[in-house]
Backbone as a chain_set.jsonl record, in Angstrom:
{"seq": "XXXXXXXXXXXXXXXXXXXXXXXXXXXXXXXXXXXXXXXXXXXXXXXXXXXXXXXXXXXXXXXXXXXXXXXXXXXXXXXXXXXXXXXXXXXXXXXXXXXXXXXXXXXXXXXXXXXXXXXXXXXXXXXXXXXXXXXXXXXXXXXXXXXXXXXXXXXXXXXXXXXXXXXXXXXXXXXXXXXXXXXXXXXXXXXXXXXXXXXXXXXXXXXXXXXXX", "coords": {"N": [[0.84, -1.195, 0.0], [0.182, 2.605, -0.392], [2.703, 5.052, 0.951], [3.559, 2.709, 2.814], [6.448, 0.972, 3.68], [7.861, -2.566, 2.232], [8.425, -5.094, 4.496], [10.222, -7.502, 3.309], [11.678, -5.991, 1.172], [13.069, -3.924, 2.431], [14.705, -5.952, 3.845], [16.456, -7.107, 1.674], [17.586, -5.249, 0.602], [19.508, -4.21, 2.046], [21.826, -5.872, 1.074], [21.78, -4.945, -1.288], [24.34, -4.119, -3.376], [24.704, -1.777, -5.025], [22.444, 0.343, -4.5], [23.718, 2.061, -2.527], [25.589, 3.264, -3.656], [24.357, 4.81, -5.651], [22.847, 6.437, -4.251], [24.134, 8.28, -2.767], [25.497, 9.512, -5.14], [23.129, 10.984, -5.794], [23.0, 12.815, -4.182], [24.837, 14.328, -4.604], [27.71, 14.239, -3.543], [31.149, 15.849, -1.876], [34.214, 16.653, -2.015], [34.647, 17.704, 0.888], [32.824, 16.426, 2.426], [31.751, 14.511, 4.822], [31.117, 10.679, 5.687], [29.564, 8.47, 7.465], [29.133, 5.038, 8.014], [27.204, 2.534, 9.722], [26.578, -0.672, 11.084], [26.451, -3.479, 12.637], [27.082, -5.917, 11.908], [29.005, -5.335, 10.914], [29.924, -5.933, 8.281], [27.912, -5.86, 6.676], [26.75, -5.676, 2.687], [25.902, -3.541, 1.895], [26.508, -0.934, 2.836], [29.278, -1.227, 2.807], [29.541, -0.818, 0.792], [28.637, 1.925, 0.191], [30.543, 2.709, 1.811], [32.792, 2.385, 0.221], [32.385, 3.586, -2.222], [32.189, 6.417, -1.197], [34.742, 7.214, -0.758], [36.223, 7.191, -2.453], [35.205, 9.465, -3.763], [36.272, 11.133, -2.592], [36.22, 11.422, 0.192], [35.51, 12.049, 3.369], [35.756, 9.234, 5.58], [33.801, 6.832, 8.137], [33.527, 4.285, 9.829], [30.978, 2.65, 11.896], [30.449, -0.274, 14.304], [29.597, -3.089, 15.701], [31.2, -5.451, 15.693], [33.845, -7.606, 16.753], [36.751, -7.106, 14.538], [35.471, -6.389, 12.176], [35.145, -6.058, 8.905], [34.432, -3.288, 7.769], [35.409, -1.723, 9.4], [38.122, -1.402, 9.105], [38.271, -0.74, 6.34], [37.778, 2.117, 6.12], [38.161, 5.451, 6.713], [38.15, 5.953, 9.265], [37.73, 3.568, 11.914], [35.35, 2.497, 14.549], [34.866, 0.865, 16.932], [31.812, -0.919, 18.818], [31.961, -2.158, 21.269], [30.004, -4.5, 22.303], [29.343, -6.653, 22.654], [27.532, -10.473, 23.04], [24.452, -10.42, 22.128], [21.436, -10.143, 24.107], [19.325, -11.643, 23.275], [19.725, -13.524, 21.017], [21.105, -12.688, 17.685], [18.99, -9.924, 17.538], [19.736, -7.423, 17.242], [18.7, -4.888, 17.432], [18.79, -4.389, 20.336], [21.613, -4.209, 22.373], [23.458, -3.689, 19.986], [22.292, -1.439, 18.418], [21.359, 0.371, 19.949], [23.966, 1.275, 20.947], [24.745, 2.378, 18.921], [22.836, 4.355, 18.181], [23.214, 5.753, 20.517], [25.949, 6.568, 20.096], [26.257, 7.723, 18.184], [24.43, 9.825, 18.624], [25.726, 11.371, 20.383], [27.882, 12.661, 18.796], [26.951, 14.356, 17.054], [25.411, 16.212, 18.763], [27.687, 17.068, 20.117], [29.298, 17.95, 17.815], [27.201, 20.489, 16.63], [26.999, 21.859, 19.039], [30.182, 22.659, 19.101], [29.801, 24.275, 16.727], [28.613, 25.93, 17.043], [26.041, 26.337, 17.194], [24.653, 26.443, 19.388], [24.036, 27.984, 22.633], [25.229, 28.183, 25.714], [22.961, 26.185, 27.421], [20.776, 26.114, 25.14], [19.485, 25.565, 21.725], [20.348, 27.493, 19.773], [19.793, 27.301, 16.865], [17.355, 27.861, 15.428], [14.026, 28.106, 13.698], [10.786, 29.689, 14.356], [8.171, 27.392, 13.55], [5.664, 26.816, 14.251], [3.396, 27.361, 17.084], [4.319, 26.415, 19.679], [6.938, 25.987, 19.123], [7.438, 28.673, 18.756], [6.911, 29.702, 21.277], [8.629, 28.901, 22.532], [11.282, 30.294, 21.277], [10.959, 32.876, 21.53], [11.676, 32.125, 24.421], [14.644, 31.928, 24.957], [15.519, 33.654, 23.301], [14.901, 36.038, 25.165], [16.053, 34.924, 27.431], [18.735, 34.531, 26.818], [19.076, 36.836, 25.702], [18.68, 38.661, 27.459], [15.885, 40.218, 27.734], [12.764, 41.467, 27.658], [9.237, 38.896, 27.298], [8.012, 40.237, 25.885], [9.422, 41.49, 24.37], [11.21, 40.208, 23.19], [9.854, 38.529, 21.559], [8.92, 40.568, 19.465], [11.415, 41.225, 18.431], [11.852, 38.964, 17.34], [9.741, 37.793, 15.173], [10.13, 40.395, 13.478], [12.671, 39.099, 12.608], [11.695, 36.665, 11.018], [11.174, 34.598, 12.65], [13.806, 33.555, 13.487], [15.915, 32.465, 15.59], [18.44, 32.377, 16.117], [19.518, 34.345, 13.858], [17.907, 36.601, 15.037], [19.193, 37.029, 17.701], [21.59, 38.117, 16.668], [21.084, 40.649, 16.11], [21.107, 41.756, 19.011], [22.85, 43.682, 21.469], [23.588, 42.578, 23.607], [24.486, 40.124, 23.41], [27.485, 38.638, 22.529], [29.033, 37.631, 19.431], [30.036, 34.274, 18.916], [32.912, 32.453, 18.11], [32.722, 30.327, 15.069], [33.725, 27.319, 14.268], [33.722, 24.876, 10.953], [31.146, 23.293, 10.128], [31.798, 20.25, 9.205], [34.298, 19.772, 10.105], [34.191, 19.872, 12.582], [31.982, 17.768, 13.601], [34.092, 15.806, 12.385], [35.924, 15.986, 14.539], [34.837, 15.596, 16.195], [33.822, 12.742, 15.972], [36.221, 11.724, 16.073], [36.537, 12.056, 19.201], [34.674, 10.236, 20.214], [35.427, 7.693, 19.156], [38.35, 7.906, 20.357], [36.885, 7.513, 23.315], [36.03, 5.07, 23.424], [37.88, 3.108, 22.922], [39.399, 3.56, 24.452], [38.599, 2.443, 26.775], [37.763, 0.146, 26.217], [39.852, -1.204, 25.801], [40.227, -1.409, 22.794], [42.329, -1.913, 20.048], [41.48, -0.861, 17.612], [43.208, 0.994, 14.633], [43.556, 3.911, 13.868], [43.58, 5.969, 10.687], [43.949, 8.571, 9.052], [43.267, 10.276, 6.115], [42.338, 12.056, 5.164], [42.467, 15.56, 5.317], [41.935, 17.615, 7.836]], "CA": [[0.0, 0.0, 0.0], [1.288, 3.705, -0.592], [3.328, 5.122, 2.559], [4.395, 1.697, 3.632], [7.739, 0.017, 2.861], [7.622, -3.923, 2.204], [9.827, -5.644, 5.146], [11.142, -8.214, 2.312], [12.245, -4.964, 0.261], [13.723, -3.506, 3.187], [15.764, -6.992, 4.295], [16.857, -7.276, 0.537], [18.102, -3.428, 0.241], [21.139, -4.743, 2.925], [22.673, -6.897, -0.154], [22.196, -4.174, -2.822], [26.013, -2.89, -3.183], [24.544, -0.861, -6.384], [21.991, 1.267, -4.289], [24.243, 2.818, -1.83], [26.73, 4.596, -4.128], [23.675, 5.662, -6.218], [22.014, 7.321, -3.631], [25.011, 9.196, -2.896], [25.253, 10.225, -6.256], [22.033, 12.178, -5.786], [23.465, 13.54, -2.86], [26.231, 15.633, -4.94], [28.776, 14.371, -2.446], [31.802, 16.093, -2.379], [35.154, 15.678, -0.99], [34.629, 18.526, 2.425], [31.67, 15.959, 3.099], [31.693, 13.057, 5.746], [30.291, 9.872, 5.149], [29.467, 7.605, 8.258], [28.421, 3.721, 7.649], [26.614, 1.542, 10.681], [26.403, -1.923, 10.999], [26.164, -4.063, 13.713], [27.778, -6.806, 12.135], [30.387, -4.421, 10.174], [29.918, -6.501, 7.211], [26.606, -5.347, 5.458], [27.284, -4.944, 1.731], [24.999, -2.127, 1.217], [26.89, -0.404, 3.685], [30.525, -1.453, 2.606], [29.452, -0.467, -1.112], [28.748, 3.323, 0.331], [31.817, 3.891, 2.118], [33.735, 2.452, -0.638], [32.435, 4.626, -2.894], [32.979, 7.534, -0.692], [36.064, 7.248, -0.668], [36.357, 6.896, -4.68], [34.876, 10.298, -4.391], [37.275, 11.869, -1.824], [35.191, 11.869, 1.08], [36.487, 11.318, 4.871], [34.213, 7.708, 6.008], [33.865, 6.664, 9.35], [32.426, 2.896, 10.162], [30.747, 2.202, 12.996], [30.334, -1.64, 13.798], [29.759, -4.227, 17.431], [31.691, -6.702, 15.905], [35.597, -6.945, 16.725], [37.238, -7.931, 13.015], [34.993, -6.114, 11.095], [35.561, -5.582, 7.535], [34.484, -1.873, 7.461], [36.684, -1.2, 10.212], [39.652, -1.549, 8.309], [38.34, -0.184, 4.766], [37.224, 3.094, 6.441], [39.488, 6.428, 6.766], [38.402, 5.561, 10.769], [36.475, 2.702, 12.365], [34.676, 2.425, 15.343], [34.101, -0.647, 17.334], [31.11, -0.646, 19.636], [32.685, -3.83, 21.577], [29.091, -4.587, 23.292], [28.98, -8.187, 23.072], [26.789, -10.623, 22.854], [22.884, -9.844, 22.516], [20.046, -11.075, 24.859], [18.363, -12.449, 22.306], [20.365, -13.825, 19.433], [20.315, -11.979, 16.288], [18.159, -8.694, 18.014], [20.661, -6.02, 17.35], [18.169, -3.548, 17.808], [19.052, -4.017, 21.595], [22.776, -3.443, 22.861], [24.09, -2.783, 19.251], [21.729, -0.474, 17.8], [21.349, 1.393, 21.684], [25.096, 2.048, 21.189], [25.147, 3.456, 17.964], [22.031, 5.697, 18.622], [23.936, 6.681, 21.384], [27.251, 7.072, 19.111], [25.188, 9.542, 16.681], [23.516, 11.463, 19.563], [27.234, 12.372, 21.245], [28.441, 12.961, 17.675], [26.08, 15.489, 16.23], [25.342, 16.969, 19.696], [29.203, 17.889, 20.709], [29.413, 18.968, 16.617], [26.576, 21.492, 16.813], [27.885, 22.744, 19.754], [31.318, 23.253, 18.566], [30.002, 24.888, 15.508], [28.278, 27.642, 17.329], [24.514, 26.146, 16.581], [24.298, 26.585, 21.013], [24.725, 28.913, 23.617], [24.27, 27.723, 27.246], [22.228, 24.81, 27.141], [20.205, 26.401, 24.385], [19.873, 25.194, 20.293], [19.848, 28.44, 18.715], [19.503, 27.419, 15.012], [15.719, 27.094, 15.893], [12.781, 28.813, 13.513], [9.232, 28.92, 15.346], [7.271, 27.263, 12.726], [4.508, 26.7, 15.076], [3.568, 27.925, 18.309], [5.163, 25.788, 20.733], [8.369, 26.917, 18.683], [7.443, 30.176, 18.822], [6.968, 30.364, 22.586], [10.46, 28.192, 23.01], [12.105, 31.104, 20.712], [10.756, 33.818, 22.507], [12.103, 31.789, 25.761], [15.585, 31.782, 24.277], [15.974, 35.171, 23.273], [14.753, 36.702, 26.213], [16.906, 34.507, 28.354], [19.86, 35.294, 26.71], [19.566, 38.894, 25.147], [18.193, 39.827, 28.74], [14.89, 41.05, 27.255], [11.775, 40.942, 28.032], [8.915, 38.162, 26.535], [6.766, 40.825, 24.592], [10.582, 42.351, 23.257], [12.029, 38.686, 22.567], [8.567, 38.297, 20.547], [8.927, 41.897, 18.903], [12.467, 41.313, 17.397], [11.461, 37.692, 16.531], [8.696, 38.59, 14.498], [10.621, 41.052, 12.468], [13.496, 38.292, 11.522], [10.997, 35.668, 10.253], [11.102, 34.176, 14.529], [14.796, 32.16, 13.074], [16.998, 32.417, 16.903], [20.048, 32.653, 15.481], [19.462, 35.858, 12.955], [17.302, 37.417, 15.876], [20.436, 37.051, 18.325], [22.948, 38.886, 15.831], [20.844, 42.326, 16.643], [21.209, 41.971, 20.019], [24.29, 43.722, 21.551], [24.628, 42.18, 25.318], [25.011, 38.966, 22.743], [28.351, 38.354, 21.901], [28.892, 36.861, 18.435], [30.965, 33.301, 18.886], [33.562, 31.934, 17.151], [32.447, 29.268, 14.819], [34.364, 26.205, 13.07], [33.157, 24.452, 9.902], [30.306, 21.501, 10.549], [32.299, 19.169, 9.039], [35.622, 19.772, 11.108], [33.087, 19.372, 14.292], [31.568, 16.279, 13.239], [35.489, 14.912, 12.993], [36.094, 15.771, 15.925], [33.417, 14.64, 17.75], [33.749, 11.353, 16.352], [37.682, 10.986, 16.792], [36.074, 11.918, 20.613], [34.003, 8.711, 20.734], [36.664, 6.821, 19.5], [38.845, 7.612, 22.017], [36.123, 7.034, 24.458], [35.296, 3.546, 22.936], [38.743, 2.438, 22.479], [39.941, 3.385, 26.206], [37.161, 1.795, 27.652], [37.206, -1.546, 25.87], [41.329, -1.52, 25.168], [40.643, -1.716, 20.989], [43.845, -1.704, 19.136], [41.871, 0.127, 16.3], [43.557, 1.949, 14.438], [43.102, 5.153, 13.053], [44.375, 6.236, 9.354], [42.866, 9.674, 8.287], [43.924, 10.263, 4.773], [41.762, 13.609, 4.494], [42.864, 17.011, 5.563], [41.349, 17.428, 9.26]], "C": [[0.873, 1.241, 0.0], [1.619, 4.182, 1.122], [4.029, 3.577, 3.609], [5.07, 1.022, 3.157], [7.269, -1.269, 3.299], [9.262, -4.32, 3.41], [10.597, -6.489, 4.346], [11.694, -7.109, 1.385], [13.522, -4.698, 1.304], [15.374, -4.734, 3.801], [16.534, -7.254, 2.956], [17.76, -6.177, 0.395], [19.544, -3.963, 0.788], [22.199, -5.188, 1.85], [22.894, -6.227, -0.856], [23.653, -3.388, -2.762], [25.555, -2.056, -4.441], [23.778, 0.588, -5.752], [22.184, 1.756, -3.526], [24.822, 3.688, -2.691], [25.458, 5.203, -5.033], [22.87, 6.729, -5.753], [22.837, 8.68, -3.218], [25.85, 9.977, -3.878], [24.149, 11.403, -6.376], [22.384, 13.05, -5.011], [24.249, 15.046, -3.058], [27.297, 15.607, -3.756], [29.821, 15.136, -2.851], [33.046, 15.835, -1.192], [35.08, 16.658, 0.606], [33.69, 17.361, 2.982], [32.28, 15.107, 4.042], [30.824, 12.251, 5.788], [30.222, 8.86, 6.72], [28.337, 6.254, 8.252], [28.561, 3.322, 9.081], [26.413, 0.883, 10.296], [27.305, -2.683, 11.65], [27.547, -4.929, 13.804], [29.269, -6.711, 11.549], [30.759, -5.287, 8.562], [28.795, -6.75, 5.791], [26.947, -4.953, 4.465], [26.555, -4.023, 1.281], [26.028, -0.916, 1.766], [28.692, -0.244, 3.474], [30.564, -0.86, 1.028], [29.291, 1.499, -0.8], [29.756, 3.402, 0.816], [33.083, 3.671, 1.161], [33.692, 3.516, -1.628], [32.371, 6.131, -2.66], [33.794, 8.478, -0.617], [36.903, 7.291, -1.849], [36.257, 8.612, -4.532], [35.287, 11.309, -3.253], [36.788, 12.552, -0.275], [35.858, 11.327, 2.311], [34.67, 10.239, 5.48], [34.825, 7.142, 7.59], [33.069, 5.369, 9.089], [32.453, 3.01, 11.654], [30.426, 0.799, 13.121], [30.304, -2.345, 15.792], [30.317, -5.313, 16.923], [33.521, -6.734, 15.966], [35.845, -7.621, 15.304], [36.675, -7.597, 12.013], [35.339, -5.566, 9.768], [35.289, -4.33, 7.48], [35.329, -1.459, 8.393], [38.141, -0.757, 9.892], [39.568, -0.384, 6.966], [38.016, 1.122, 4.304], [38.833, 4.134, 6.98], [39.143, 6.042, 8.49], [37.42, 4.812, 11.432], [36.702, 3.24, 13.71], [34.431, 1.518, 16.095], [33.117, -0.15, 18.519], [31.144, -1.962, 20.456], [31.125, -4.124, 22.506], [28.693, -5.724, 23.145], [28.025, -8.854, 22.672], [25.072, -10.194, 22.58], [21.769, -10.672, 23.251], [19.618, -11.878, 24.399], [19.001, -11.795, 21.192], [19.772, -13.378, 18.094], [19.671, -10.268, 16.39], [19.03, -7.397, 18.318], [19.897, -4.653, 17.327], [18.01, -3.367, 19.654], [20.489, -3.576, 22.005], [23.608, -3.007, 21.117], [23.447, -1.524, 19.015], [21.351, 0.69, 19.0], [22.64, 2.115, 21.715], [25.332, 2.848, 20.094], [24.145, 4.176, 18.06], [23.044, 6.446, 19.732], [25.033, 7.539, 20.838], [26.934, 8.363, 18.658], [24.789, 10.572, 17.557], [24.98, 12.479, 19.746], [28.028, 12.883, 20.297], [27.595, 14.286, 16.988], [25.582, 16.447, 17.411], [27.184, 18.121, 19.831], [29.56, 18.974, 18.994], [28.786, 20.267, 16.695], [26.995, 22.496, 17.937], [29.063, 23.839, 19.712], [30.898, 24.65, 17.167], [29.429, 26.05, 15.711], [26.945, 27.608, 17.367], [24.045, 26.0, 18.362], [24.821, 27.034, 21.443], [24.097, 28.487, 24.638], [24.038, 26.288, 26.857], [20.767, 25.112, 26.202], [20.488, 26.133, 22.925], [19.234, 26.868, 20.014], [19.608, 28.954, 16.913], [17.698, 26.673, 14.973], [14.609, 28.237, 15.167], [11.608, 28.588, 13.559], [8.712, 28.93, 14.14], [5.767, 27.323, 13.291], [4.759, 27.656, 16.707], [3.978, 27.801, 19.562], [6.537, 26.206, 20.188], [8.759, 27.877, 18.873], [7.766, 30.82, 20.207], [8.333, 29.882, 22.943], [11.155, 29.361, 22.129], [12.371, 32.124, 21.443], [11.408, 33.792, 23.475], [14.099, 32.14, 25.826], [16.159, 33.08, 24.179], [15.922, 35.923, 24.563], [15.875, 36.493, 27.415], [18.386, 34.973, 28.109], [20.132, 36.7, 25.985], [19.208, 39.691, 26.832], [16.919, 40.773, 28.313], [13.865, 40.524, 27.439], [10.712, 39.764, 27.1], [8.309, 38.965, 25.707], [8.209, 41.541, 23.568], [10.885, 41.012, 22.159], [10.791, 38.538, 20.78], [8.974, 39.187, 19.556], [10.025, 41.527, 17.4], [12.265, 39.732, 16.791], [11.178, 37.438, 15.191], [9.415, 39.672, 12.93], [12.17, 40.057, 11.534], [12.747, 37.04, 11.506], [11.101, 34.271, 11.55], [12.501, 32.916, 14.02], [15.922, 33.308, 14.889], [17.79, 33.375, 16.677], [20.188, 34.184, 14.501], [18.991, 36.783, 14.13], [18.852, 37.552, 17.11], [21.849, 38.061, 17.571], [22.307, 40.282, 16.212], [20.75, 42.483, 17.773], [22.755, 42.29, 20.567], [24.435, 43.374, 22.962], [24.687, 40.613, 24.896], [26.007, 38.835, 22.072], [28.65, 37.53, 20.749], [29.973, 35.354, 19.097], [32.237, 33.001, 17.53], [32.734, 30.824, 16.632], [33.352, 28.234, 14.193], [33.048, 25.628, 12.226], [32.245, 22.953, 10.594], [31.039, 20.796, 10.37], [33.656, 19.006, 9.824], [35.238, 19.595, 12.403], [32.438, 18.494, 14.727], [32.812, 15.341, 12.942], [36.041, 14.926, 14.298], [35.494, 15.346, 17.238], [33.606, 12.901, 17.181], [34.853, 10.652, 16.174], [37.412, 10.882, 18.358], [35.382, 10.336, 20.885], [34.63, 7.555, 19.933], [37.511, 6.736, 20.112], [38.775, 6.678, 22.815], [36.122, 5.544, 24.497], [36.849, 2.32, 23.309], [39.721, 2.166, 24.174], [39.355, 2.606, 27.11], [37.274, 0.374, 27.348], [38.941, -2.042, 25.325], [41.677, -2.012, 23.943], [42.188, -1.326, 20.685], [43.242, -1.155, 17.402], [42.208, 1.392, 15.657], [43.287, 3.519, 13.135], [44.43, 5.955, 11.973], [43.369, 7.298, 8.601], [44.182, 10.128, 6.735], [43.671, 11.544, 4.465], [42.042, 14.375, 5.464], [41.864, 17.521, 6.782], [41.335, 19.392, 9.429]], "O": [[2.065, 1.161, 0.297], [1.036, 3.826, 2.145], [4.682, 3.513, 4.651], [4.691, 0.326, 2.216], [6.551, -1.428, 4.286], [10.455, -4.041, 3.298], [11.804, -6.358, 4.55], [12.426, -7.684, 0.58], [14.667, -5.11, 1.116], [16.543, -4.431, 4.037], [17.594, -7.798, 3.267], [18.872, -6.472, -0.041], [20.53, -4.103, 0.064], [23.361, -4.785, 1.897], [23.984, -6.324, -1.421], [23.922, -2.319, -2.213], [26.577, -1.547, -4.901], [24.132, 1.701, -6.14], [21.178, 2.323, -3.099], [24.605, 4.89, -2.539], [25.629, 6.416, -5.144], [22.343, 7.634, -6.4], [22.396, 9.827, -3.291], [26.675, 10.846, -3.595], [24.307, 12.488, -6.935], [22.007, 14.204, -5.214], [24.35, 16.102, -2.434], [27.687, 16.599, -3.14], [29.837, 15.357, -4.062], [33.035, 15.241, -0.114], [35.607, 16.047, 1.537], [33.772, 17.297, 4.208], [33.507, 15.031, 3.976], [29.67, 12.66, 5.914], [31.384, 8.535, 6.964], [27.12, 6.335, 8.416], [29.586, 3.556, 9.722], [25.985, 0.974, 9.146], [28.523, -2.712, 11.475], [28.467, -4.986, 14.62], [30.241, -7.465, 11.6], [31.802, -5.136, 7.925], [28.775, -7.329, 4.705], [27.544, -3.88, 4.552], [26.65, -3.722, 0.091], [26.271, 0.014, 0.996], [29.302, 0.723, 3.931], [31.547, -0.561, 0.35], [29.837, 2.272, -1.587], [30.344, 4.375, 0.344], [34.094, 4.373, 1.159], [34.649, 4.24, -1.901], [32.458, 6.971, -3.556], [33.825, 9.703, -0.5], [38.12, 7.419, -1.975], [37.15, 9.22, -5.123], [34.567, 12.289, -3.06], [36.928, 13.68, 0.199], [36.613, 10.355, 2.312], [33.459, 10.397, 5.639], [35.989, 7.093, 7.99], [32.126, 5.324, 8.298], [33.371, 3.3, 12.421], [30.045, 0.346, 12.042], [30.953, -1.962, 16.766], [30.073, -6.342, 17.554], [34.266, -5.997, 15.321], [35.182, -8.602, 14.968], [36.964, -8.111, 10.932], [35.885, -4.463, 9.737], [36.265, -3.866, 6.89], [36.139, -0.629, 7.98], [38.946, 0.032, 10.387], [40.385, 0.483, 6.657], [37.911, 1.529, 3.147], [39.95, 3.802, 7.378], [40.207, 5.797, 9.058], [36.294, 5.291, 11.568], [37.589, 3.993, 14.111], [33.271, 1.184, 15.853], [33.432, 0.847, 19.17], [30.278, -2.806, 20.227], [31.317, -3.843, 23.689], [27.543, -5.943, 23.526], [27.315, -8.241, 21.874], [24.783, -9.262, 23.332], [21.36, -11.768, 22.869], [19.438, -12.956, 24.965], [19.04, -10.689, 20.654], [18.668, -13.519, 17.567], [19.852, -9.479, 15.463], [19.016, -6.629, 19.281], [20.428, -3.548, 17.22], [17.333, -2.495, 20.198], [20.59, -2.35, 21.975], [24.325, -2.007, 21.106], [24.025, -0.507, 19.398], [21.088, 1.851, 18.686], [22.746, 3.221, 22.246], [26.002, 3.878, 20.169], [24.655, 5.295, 18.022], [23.493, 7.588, 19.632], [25.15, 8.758, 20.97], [27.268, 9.542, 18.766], [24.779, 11.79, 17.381], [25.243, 13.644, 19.45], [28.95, 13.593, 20.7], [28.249, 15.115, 16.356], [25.309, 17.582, 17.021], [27.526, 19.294, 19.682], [29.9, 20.155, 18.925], [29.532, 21.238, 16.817], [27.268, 23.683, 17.763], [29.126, 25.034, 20.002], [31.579, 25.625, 16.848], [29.528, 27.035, 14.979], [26.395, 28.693, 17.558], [22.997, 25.384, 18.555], [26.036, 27.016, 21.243], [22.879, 28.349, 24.747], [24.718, 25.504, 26.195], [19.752, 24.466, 26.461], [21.649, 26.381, 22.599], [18.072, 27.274, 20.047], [19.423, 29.943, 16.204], [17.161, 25.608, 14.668], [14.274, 29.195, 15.864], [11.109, 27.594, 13.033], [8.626, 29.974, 13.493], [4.852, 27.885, 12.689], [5.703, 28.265, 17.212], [4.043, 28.687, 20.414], [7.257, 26.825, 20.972], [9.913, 28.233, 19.11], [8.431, 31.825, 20.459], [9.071, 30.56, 23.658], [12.276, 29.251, 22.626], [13.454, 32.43, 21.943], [11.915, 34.841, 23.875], [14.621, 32.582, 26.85], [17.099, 33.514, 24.845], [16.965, 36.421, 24.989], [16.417, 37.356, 28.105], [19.084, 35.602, 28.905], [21.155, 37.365, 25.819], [19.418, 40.844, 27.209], [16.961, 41.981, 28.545], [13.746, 39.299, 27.444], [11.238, 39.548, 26.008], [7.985, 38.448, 24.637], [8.107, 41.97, 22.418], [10.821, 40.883, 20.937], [10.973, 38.488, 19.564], [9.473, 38.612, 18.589], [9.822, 41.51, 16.186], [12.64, 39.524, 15.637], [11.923, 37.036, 14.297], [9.147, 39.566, 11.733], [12.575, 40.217, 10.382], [13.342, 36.173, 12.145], [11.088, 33.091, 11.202], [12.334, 31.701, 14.124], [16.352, 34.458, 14.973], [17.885, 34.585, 16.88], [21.125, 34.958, 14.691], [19.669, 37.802, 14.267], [19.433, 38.629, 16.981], [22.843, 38.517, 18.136], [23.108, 41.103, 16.661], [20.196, 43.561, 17.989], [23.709, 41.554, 20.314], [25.397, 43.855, 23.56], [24.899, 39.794, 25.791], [25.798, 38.864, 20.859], [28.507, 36.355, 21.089], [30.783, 35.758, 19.931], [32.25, 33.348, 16.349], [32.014, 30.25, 17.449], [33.79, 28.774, 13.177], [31.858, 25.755, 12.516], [32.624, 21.993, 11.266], [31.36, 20.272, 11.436], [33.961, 17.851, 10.12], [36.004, 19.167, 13.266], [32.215, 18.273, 15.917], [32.672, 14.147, 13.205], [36.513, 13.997, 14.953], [35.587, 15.012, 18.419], [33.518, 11.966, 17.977], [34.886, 9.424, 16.095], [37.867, 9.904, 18.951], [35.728, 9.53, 21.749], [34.213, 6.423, 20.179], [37.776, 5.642, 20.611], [39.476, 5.724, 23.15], [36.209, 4.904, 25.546], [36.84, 1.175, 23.763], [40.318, 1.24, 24.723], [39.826, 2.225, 28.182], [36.918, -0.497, 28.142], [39.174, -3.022, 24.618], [42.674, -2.676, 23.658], [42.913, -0.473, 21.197], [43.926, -1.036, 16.385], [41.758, 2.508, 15.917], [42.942, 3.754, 11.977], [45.575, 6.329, 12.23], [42.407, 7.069, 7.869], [45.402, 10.195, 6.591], [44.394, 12.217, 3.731], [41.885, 13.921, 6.598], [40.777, 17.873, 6.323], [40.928, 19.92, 10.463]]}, "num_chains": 1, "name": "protein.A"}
């Protein structure tokens, strides 16, 4: 039926090594990008067929993987092991693998945004109120940190189309930040949770960046 994928499509897709690099063809990758492949068992060829071709197309690739020995580990500018062992129930990697790489991705795209300037405080300020729960969280935001009241926060909102981040640049007891490039913040966040991963569980993998950091 329309809106719902077939689970035999979906378990088939894993095998296709043709419709990874094509999708990243649509993509217009280029070589500043970063490419990061998951899988569990680090040996999915859907998954081994995108970061190869990645890497064809001058791109820095990261694997993530719970199995020690994994083939993307190696064939990647920097693997990942998520050493978490067996599973409860054999086969059900949507419990301790797939828990650690959600986790992976959160601490990876969190510490990036950060770095890149997209938060101040414990605030996301690349936030435009589409709605009104947005709107009143924008308002909350500005006010808190320009030091202004909720009917001002609203006021100057309002006049830059209610986007945070633009409304914050006309405020002057808001200091502009430095920013770095997304993609230099997203390497570094996930040379950080390799580190983490590798201290923790005493991996010996090793890391071979080929692209310009």
């Amino acid at each position: 039926t329309a809106g719902k994928s077939s689970p035999g499509a979906v378990a088939t897709t894993e095998d296709d090594v043709l419709a990874g690099p094509a999708a990243l063809k649509e993509l217009d990758l280029l070589p500043v990008d970063i490419v990061i492949g998951l899988s569990a068992s680090g040996s999915t060829p859907f998954v081994r067929a995108i970061l190869t071709a990645a890497k064809v197309m001058g791109a820095w690739t990261c694997a993530i993987a719970n199995n020690p020995g994994s083939p993307i580990l190696t064939e990647s500018s920097l693997g990942i092991l998520l050493d978490t062992g067996p599973e409860v129930l054999t086969g059900s990697t949507r419990l301790k693998a797939g828990t650690s790489q959600k986790l992976a991705l959160n601490r990876i795209t969190t510490a990036a945004m950060v770095a890149a300037g997209k938060v101040r405080g414990n605030s996301m300020v690349e936030l435009v109120g589409t709605n009104q729960k947005l709107r009143d969280r924008a308002i909350r935001i500005v006010s808190d940190l320009g030091g202004l009241t909720y009917h001002e926060a609203s006021q100057l909102l309002e006049k830059h189309a209610w986007s945070v981040a633009e409304t914050l640049k006309t405020v002057s007891s808001v200091q502009p930040e430095e920013r770095q490039s997304l993609c230099s913040c997203v390497l570094s966040a996930i040379r950080a949770i390799h580190l983490c991963w590798s201290s923790r569980a005493g991996s010996s993998v090793s890391e071979r960046v080929h692209h310009g950091s």
